[in-house]
Short mmCIF file of C-alpha atoms in Angstrom, two decimals:
data_model
loop_
_atom_site.label_atom_id
_atom_site.label_comp_id
_atom_site.label_asym_id
_atom_site.label_seq_id
_atom_site.Cartn_x
_atom_site.Cartn_y
_atom_site.Cartn_z
CA SER Z 1 -12.40 -9.21 -3.66
CA ARG Z 2 -8.87 -10.18 -2.76
CA ALA Z 3 -7.93 -13.84 -3.06
CA TYR Z 4 -5.93 -15.51 -0.32
CA SER Z 5 -3.58 -18.50 -0.27
CA LEU Z 6 -1.59 -20.03 2.53
CA VAL Z 7 1.75 -19.32 0.90
CA ASP Z 8 2.79 -17.44 -2.21
CA SER Z 9 6.10 -18.11 -3.91
CA SER Z 10 6.35 -14.50 -5.10
CA GLN Z 11 6.66 -13.30 -1.51
CA VAL Z 12 10.21 -13.90 -0.29
CA SER Z 13 9.29 -11.85 2.77
CA THR Z 14 7.24 -14.77 4.07
CA PHE Z 15 10.37 -16.91 4.28
CA LEU Z 16 12.55 -14.22 5.78
CA ILE Z 17 10.07 -12.96 8.36
CA SER Z 18 9.06 -16.44 9.57
CA ILE Z 19 12.69 -17.55 9.97
CA LEU Z 20 13.67 -14.32 11.72
CA LEU Z 21 10.73 -14.66 14.12
CA ILE Z 22 11.68 -18.22 14.99
CA VAL Z 23 15.34 -17.36 15.55
CA TYR Z 24 14.57 -14.24 17.57
CA GLY Z 25 11.89 -15.98 19.67
CA SER Z 26 14.21 -18.92 20.39
CA PHE Z 27 17.02 -16.66 21.58
CA ARG Z 28 14.61 -14.60 23.69
CA SER Z 29 13.50 -17.86 25.29
CA LEU Z 30 17.09 -18.95 25.96
CA ASN Z 31 17.93 -15.54 27.40
CA MET Z 32 14.93 -15.80 29.75
CA ASP Z 33 16.34 -19.10 31.02
CA PHE Z 34 19.67 -17.41 31.73
CA GLU Z 35 17.98 -14.55 33.55
CA ASN Z 36 15.96 -16.96 35.68
CA GLN Z 37 19.12 -18.85 36.60
CA ASP Z 38 20.79 -15.60 37.65
CA LYS Z 39 17.80 -14.72 39.82
CA GLU Z 40 17.91 -18.16 41.43
CA LYS Z 41 21.60 -17.70 42.22
CA ASP Z 42 20.93 -14.29 43.71
CA ASN Z 43 18.05 -15.55 45.87
CA SER Z 44 19.50 -18.84 47.00
CA SER Z 45 22.92 -20.39 47.49
CA ALA Z 46 21.62 -23.74 46.26
CA ALA Z 47 22.46 -24.67 42.65
CA GLY Z 48 19.70 -23.91 40.14
CA SER Z 49 18.23 -26.49 37.84
CA PHE Z 50 18.58 -25.94 34.09
CA ASN Z 51 15.34 -27.34 32.82
CA GLY Z 52 12.16 -26.36 31.07
CA ASN Z 53 10.26 -25.71 34.31
CA SER Z 54 11.43 -22.25 35.23
CA THR Z 55 10.66 -20.46 38.43
CA ASN Z 56 9.00 -17.83 36.26
CA ASN Z 57 5.30 -18.64 36.53
CA SER Z 58 4.58 -17.01 33.15
CA ILE Z 59 6.46 -19.79 31.34
CA GLN Z 60 4.28 -22.72 30.33
CA THR Z 61 5.72 -26.19 29.74
CA ILE Z 62 3.66 -28.54 27.58
CA ASP Z 63 3.43 -32.11 28.85
CA SER Z 64 2.42 -35.26 26.96
CA THR Z 65 -1.27 -35.01 27.88
CA GLN Z 66 -1.49 -31.40 26.74
CA ALA Z 67 0.34 -32.27 23.52
CA LEU Z 68 -2.21 -34.99 22.75
CA PHE Z 69 -5.28 -32.87 23.50
CA LEU Z 70 -4.09 -29.60 21.95
CA PRO Z 71 -5.17 -30.58 18.39
CA ILE Z 72 -8.60 -31.57 19.75
CA GLY Z 73 -8.98 -28.25 21.54
CA ALA Z 74 -7.85 -26.41 18.42
CA SER Z 75 -10.46 -28.31 16.37
CA VAL Z 76 -13.24 -27.36 18.80
CA SER Z 77 -12.15 -23.71 18.71
CA LEU Z 78 -12.11 -23.82 14.90
CA LEU Z 79 -15.66 -25.18 14.78
CA VAL Z 80 -16.88 -22.54 17.22
CA MET Z 81 -15.39 -19.83 15.04
CA PHE Z 82 -16.87 -21.45 11.92
CA PHE Z 83 -20.45 -21.80 13.19
CA PHE Z 84 -20.75 -18.93 15.66
CA PHE Z 85 -18.37 -16.32 14.29
CA ASP Z 86 -21.07 -13.63 14.00
CA SER Z 87 -21.97 -14.09 17.67
CA VAL Z 88 -18.45 -14.11 19.14
CA GLN Z 89 -16.53 -11.95 16.69
CA VAL Z 90 -16.53 -8.77 18.79
CA VAL Z 91 -15.45 -10.55 21.97
CA PHE Z 92 -12.83 -12.49 20.04
CA THR Z 93 -11.54 -9.31 18.40
CA ILE Z 94 -11.20 -7.51 21.74
CA CYS Z 95 -9.44 -10.49 23.37
CA THR Z 96 -7.10 -10.80 20.40
CA ALA Z 97 -6.32 -7.08 20.54
CA VAL Z 98 -5.49 -7.28 24.25
CA LEU Z 99 -3.20 -10.30 23.77
CA ALA Z 100 -1.57 -8.67 20.75
CA THR Z 101 -0.93 -5.50 22.76
CA ILE Z 102 0.88 -7.44 25.49
CA ALA Z 103 2.79 -9.56 22.98
CA PHE Z 104 3.91 -6.60 20.89
CA ALA Z 105 5.04 -4.79 24.05
CA PHE Z 106 7.18 -7.85 24.81
CA LEU Z 107 8.59 -7.67 21.28
CA LEU Z 108 9.49 -3.98 21.70
CA LEU Z 109 10.91 -4.31 25.22
CA PRO Z 110 14.60 -4.90 24.29
CA MET Z 111 14.58 -1.86 22.00
CA CYS Z 112 12.96 0.29 24.69
CA GLN Z 113 15.47 -0.93 27.28
CA TYR Z 114 18.28 0.13 24.96
CA LEU Z 115 16.72 3.55 24.38
CA THR Z 116 15.97 4.30 28.02
CA ARG Z 117 19.20 2.96 29.55
CA PRO Z 118 21.29 6.18 29.10
CA CYS Z 119 18.64 8.57 30.43
CA SER Z 120 16.62 6.60 32.96
CA PRO Z 121 17.48 4.37 35.92
CA GLN Z 122 16.15 0.83 35.95
CA ASN Z 123 14.16 1.42 39.15
CA LYS Z 124 10.55 0.31 38.94
CA ILE Z 125 7.69 2.78 39.21
CA SER Z 126 4.75 1.73 41.37
CA PHE Z 127 1.21 1.90 39.99
CA GLY Z 128 -0.56 0.63 43.09
CA CYS Z 129 -2.48 -2.59 42.59
CA CYS Z 130 -1.41 -2.71 38.93
CA GLY Z 131 2.18 -3.52 39.89
CA ARG Z 132 5.63 -2.01 39.44
CA PHE Z 133 7.15 -1.31 36.02
CA THR Z 134 10.37 0.08 34.62
CA ALA Z 135 10.47 3.05 32.24
CA ALA Z 136 11.29 0.69 29.37
CA GLU Z 137 8.25 -1.48 30.12
CA LEU Z 138 5.98 1.57 30.24
CA LEU Z 139 7.40 2.88 26.97
CA SER Z 140 7.00 -0.45 25.16
CA PHE Z 141 3.44 -0.86 26.43
CA SER Z 142 2.51 2.70 25.40
CA LEU Z 143 3.89 2.16 21.89
CA SER Z 144 2.04 -1.14 21.65
CA VAL Z 145 -1.28 0.42 22.70
CA MET Z 146 -0.76 3.19 20.15
CA LEU Z 147 -0.11 0.68 17.36
CA VAL Z 148 -3.20 -1.37 18.26
CA LEU Z 149 -5.38 1.74 18.24
CA ILE Z 150 -4.07 2.75 14.82
CA TRP Z 151 -4.71 -0.78 13.57
CA VAL Z 152 -8.31 -0.66 14.84
CA LEU Z 153 -8.84 2.68 13.09
CA THR Z 154 -7.19 1.76 9.77
CA GLY Z 155 -7.17 -2.06 9.57
CA HIS Z 156 -3.90 -1.87 7.63
CA TRP Z 157 -2.33 -5.26 6.87
CA LEU Z 158 1.15 -4.07 7.85
CA LEU Z 159 0.02 -3.23 11.38
CA MET Z 160 -1.78 -6.55 11.62
CA ASP Z 161 1.49 -8.27 10.61
CA ALA Z 162 3.35 -6.38 13.35
CA LEU Z 163 0.87 -7.64 15.96
CA ALA Z 164 1.10 -11.18 14.58
CA MET Z 165 4.89 -11.00 14.86
CA GLY Z 166 4.58 -10.03 18.50
CA LEU Z 167 2.26 -12.98 19.12
CA CYS Z 168 4.71 -15.37 17.43
CA VAL Z 169 7.72 -14.20 19.44
CA ALA Z 170 5.83 -14.20 22.74
CA MET Z 171 4.46 -17.71 22.23
CA ILE Z 172 7.85 -19.13 21.25
CA ALA Z 173 9.51 -17.41 24.22
CA PHE Z 174 6.97 -18.33 26.90
CA VAL Z 175 6.05 -21.90 25.89
CA ARG Z 176 8.45 -24.82 26.36
CA LEU Z 177 8.69 -28.32 24.93
CA PRO Z 178 10.49 -30.39 27.59
CA SER Z 179 11.56 -33.33 25.43
CA LEU Z 180 11.67 -34.75 21.93
CA LYS Z 181 8.87 -37.14 22.85
CA VAL Z 182 6.46 -34.28 23.60
CA SER Z 183 7.67 -32.48 20.47
CA CYS Z 184 6.84 -35.47 18.26
CA LEU Z 185 3.42 -35.94 19.89
CA LEU Z 186 2.51 -32.28 19.50
CA LEU Z 187 3.73 -31.79 15.93
CA SER Z 188 2.31 -35.12 14.71
CA GLY Z 189 -1.10 -34.31 16.18
CA LEU Z 190 -1.08 -30.82 14.68
CA LEU Z 191 -0.05 -32.23 11.29
CA ILE Z 192 -3.16 -34.46 11.31
CA TYR Z 193 -5.25 -31.49 12.47
CA ASP Z 194 -3.93 -29.25 9.70
CA VAL Z 195 -4.36 -31.85 6.95
CA PHE Z 196 -7.90 -32.73 7.99
CA TRP Z 197 -9.25 -29.18 8.24
CA VAL Z 198 -7.62 -28.03 5.00
CA PHE Z 199 -8.15 -31.08 2.78
CA PHE Z 200 -11.16 -32.96 4.15
CA SER Z 201 -13.37 -30.43 5.98
CA ALA Z 202 -15.05 -29.40 2.71
CA TYR Z 203 -16.48 -32.92 2.30
CA ILE Z 204 -18.24 -32.65 5.68
CA PHE Z 205 -19.08 -28.95 6.03
CA ASN Z 206 -19.31 -27.99 2.33
CA SER Z 207 -16.61 -25.39 2.93
CA ASN Z 208 -12.90 -25.28 3.67
CA VAL Z 209 -13.22 -24.57 7.39
CA MET Z 210 -9.58 -23.60 7.94
CA VAL Z 211 -9.42 -21.10 5.08
CA LYS Z 212 -12.82 -19.58 5.81
CA VAL Z 213 -12.04 -18.97 9.49
CA ALA Z 214 -8.55 -17.64 8.72
CA THR Z 215 -9.73 -15.17 6.07
CA GLN Z 216 -13.05 -14.02 7.53
CA PRO Z 217 -12.89 -10.36 8.66
CA ALA Z 218 -14.52 -9.28 11.91
CA ASP Z 219 -16.69 -6.25 12.63
CA ASN Z 220 -14.76 -3.32 14.00
CA PRO Z 221 -15.51 -2.85 17.74
CA LEU Z 222 -15.83 0.93 17.17
CA ASP Z 223 -18.56 0.34 14.61
CA VAL Z 224 -20.39 -2.07 16.92
CA LEU Z 225 -20.10 0.37 19.83
CA SER Z 226 -21.49 3.27 17.77
CA ARG Z 227 -24.49 1.18 16.73
CA LYS Z 228 -25.16 -0.01 20.27
CA LEU Z 229 -25.02 3.52 21.69
CA HIS Z 230 -26.90 5.07 18.73
CA LEU Z 231 -24.18 7.67 18.22
CA GLY Z 232 -25.39 8.62 14.77
CA PRO Z 233 -24.83 7.40 11.21
CA ASN Z 234 -21.45 9.09 10.79
CA VAL Z 235 -19.83 8.05 14.07
CA GLY Z 236 -17.70 4.94 13.80
CA ARG Z 237 -19.29 3.84 10.53
CA ASP Z 238 -16.29 4.58 8.29
CA VAL Z 239 -13.89 2.28 10.16
CA PRO Z 240 -12.95 -0.89 8.24
CA ARG Z 241 -13.64 -4.47 9.18
CA LEU Z 242 -10.62 -6.10 10.80
CA SER Z 243 -8.64 -9.08 9.60
CA LEU Z 244 -7.43 -10.59 12.89
CA PRO Z 245 -3.68 -11.04 13.56
CA GLY Z 246 -3.68 -14.83 13.49
CA LYS Z 247 -1.57 -14.86 10.36
CA LEU Z 248 1.07 -13.03 8.36
CA VAL Z 249 -0.13 -11.57 5.07
CA PHE Z 250 1.93 -10.05 2.27
CA PRO Z 251 0.70 -8.52 -0.99
CA SER Z 252 1.78 -10.13 -4.22
CA SER Z 253 4.00 -8.26 -6.66
CA THR Z 254 0.95 -7.40 -8.77
CA GLY Z 255 -1.20 -6.45 -5.78
CA SER Z 256 -3.98 -8.74 -6.99
CA HIS Z 257 -3.96 -10.97 -3.93
CA PHE Z 258 -2.30 -11.63 -0.60
CA SER Z 259 -0.21 -14.60 0.43
CA MET Z 260 -0.89 -15.90 3.92
CA LEU Z 261 0.97 -17.97 6.50
CA GLY Z 262 -0.76 -18.83 9.77
CA ILE Z 263 1.14 -18.05 12.97
CA GLY Z 264 0.68 -21.67 14.01
CA ASP Z 265 2.91 -22.63 11.08
CA ILE Z 266 5.58 -20.42 12.63
CA VAL Z 267 5.03 -21.00 16.34
CA MET Z 268 4.76 -24.80 16.42
CA PRO Z 269 7.98 -25.50 14.47
CA GLY Z 270 9.44 -22.57 16.39
CA LEU Z 271 8.85 -24.39 19.67
CA LEU Z 272 10.87 -27.31 18.30
CA LEU Z 273 13.65 -24.91 17.24
CA CYS Z 274 13.60 -23.40 20.73
CA PHE Z 275 13.93 -26.88 22.27
CA VAL Z 276 16.92 -27.86 20.14
CA LEU Z 277 18.61 -24.50 20.77
CA ARG Z 278 18.34 -25.08 24.50
CA TYR Z 279 19.64 -28.62 24.03
CA ASP Z 280 22.62 -27.38 21.96
CA ASN Z 281 23.47 -24.99 24.77
CA TYR Z 282 23.02 -27.71 27.40
CA LYS Z 283 25.24 -30.11 25.46
CA LYS Z 284 27.89 -27.42 25.00
CA GLN Z 285 27.93 -26.89 28.76
CA ALA Z 286 28.19 -30.64 29.36
CA ASN Z 287 31.09 -31.00 26.91
CA SER Z 288 32.84 -28.02 28.48
CA ASP Z 289 32.48 -29.48 31.96
CA SER Z 290 33.83 -32.86 30.77
CA CYS Z 291 36.88 -31.22 29.14
CA GLY Z 292 35.63 -31.70 25.61
CA THR Z 293 34.92 -35.42 25.64
CA PRO Z 294 34.44 -36.47 21.98
CA GLY Z 295 31.29 -38.03 20.67
CA PRO Z 296 30.83 -41.60 19.39
CA GLY Z 297 33.74 -42.99 17.40
CA ASN Z 298 31.69 -43.55 14.24
CA ILE Z 299 30.77 -39.89 13.92
CA SER Z 300 33.12 -37.51 12.15
CA GLY Z 301 34.26 -34.33 13.81
CA ARG Z 302 32.47 -32.28 11.16
CA MET Z 303 29.16 -33.99 11.96
CA GLN Z 304 29.67 -33.30 15.65
CA LYS Z 305 30.13 -29.60 14.92
CA VAL Z 306 26.77 -29.32 13.14
CA SER Z 307 24.23 -28.09 15.69
CA TYR Z 308 20.70 -29.43 15.97
CA PHE Z 309 19.46 -25.84 15.67
CA HIS Z 310 21.11 -25.36 12.27
CA CYS Z 311 19.83 -28.72 11.02
CA THR Z 312 16.24 -28.06 12.09
CA LEU Z 313 16.24 -24.46 10.84
CA ILE Z 314 17.38 -25.59 7.38
CA GLY Z 315 14.67 -28.24 7.46
CA TYR Z 316 12.08 -25.57 8.25
CA PHE Z 317 13.22 -23.47 5.29
CA VAL Z 318 13.11 -26.45 2.90
CA GLY Z 319 9.68 -27.46 4.21
CA LEU Z 320 8.31 -23.96 3.73
CA LEU Z 321 9.76 -23.85 0.22
CA THR Z 322 8.14 -27.21 -0.57
CA ALA Z 323 4.78 -25.99 0.75
CA THR Z 324 5.09 -22.92 -1.49
CA VAL Z 325 5.81 -25.02 -4.57
CA ALA Z 326 2.89 -27.35 -3.76
CA SER Z 327 0.59 -24.37 -3.33
CA ARG Z 328 1.57 -23.00 -6.73
CA ILE Z 329 1.26 -26.36 -8.47
CA HIS Z 330 -2.17 -27.21 -7.05
CA ARG Z 331 -3.36 -23.58 -7.01
CA ALA Z 332 -5.06 -24.20 -3.69
CA ALA Z 333 -4.43 -23.70 0.01
CA GLN Z 334 -2.00 -26.20 1.48
CA PRO Z 335 -1.59 -27.39 5.09
CA ALA Z 336 1.90 -26.02 5.71
CA LEU Z 337 2.55 -28.39 8.63
CA LEU Z 338 2.23 -31.33 6.22
CA TYR Z 339 5.59 -30.22 4.83
CA LEU Z 340 7.14 -28.44 7.81
CA VAL Z 341 6.80 -31.28 10.32
CA PRO Z 342 8.58 -34.01 8.29
CA PHE Z 343 11.30 -31.63 7.11
CA THR Z 344 12.07 -30.55 10.67
CA LEU Z 345 11.49 -33.71 12.70
CA LEU Z 346 13.04 -36.34 10.41
CA PRO Z 347 16.46 -34.62 9.99
CA LEU Z 348 16.50 -33.93 13.73
CA LEU Z 349 15.73 -37.54 14.65
CA THR Z 350 18.33 -38.82 12.16
CA MET Z 351 21.06 -36.52 13.44
CA ALA Z 352 20.22 -37.29 17.08
CA TYR Z 353 20.49 -41.02 16.34
CA LEU Z 354 23.81 -40.64 14.52
CA LYS Z 355 25.24 -38.51 17.33
CA GLY Z 356 23.99 -40.88 20.01
CA ASP Z 357 21.76 -38.25 21.65
CA LEU Z 358 18.37 -39.64 20.68
CA ARG Z 359 17.68 -41.49 23.95
CA ARG Z 360 18.64 -38.48 26.08
CA MET Z 361 16.64 -36.02 23.97
CA TRP Z 362 13.59 -38.30 23.89
CA SER Z 363 12.99 -38.09 27.63
CA GLU Z 364 13.53 -34.76 29.39
CA PRO Z 365 17.24 -34.16 28.83
CA PHE Z 366 17.95 -31.07 30.93
CA HIS Z 367 19.59 -32.13 34.16
CA SER Z 368 20.93 -30.01 36.98
CA LYS Z 369 23.85 -27.85 36.13
CA SER Z 370 25.95 -25.87 38.57
CA SER Z 371 27.01 -23.25 36.06
CA SER Z 372 25.67 -21.76 32.87
CA SER Z 373 27.25 -20.49 29.71
CA ARG Z 374 25.81 -17.37 28.17
CA PHE Z 375 27.42 -17.87 24.79
CA LEU Z 376 26.28 -20.16 22.00
CA GLU Z 377 27.76 -20.10 18.53
CA VAL Z 378 25.02 -19.82 15.92
#
């Protein structure tokens, strides 16, 4: 059987894909904020508010209470999957496939908008009670459904990775961290959660709960359906079991095993990257409105030019590299957040303190702005 590890140093693709997903998801999130501001300006003459709570109801902002209880909820979900996986695997697979379909359609939407712009108007087509959709939205959803169906039939790891990428981008784009305080609460709690379930769960449950749940394949719904309906021994029985898209997997250079990185290790630091990108843009607007007022006198101009986004993204790369080295040294699964959280949060906190922005970033920093800038140097 194939062996799995959380990260594999031989797979450079893990680094590249995770960083690209974070960057792309962060910019999709920022672009959604701009679009919501434009809609507010079109619908009302009152000035819009540039903050994490958008008028778009699909965007979810995490508050302090949710940040504290999220690791607890994740632990309960992990235990349910550990003890009752055989009972809930089909339902969980179907729900995951539906969410992955929607998320991958969101990932494909910009490409479909580009392809359909020359030959199709942007008018929405009505589908009755289902809603109104543009041609680009219908095309992206159709392609997503097709990919999910092929994944169900083949179980190929590359298709599973594509669905996991869609989930990562959608979660980064639609979830907001409103302040550095909430970011620290969330990431610190998830660090403890990750460390406990990877390092200490085996002492209580006689098994590494995190690794077992992450690597356990589920029965294919087509196989289950054929058995329930008694369709015969050859109908639906040759479909493979499915490894669910809750992770990115890449084969090693020898093909003897797969490296694995959970999407939580991409999404949770990605939410922090999304927050600092929005703050960089907010601060750029504020400096532009104040005619380029310089920062504190004890900070050099070069330090002022370094963005929080660049600093945190470099920290994420170094943390992921450190997790890879630790995994190879110990030859065992490692809790990636143990390395990613310190390497992202500590440089960010240090730079915010040196620049004099720590107090503003700590409590919700996005105040009302009368105008928005669509351009951010990255």
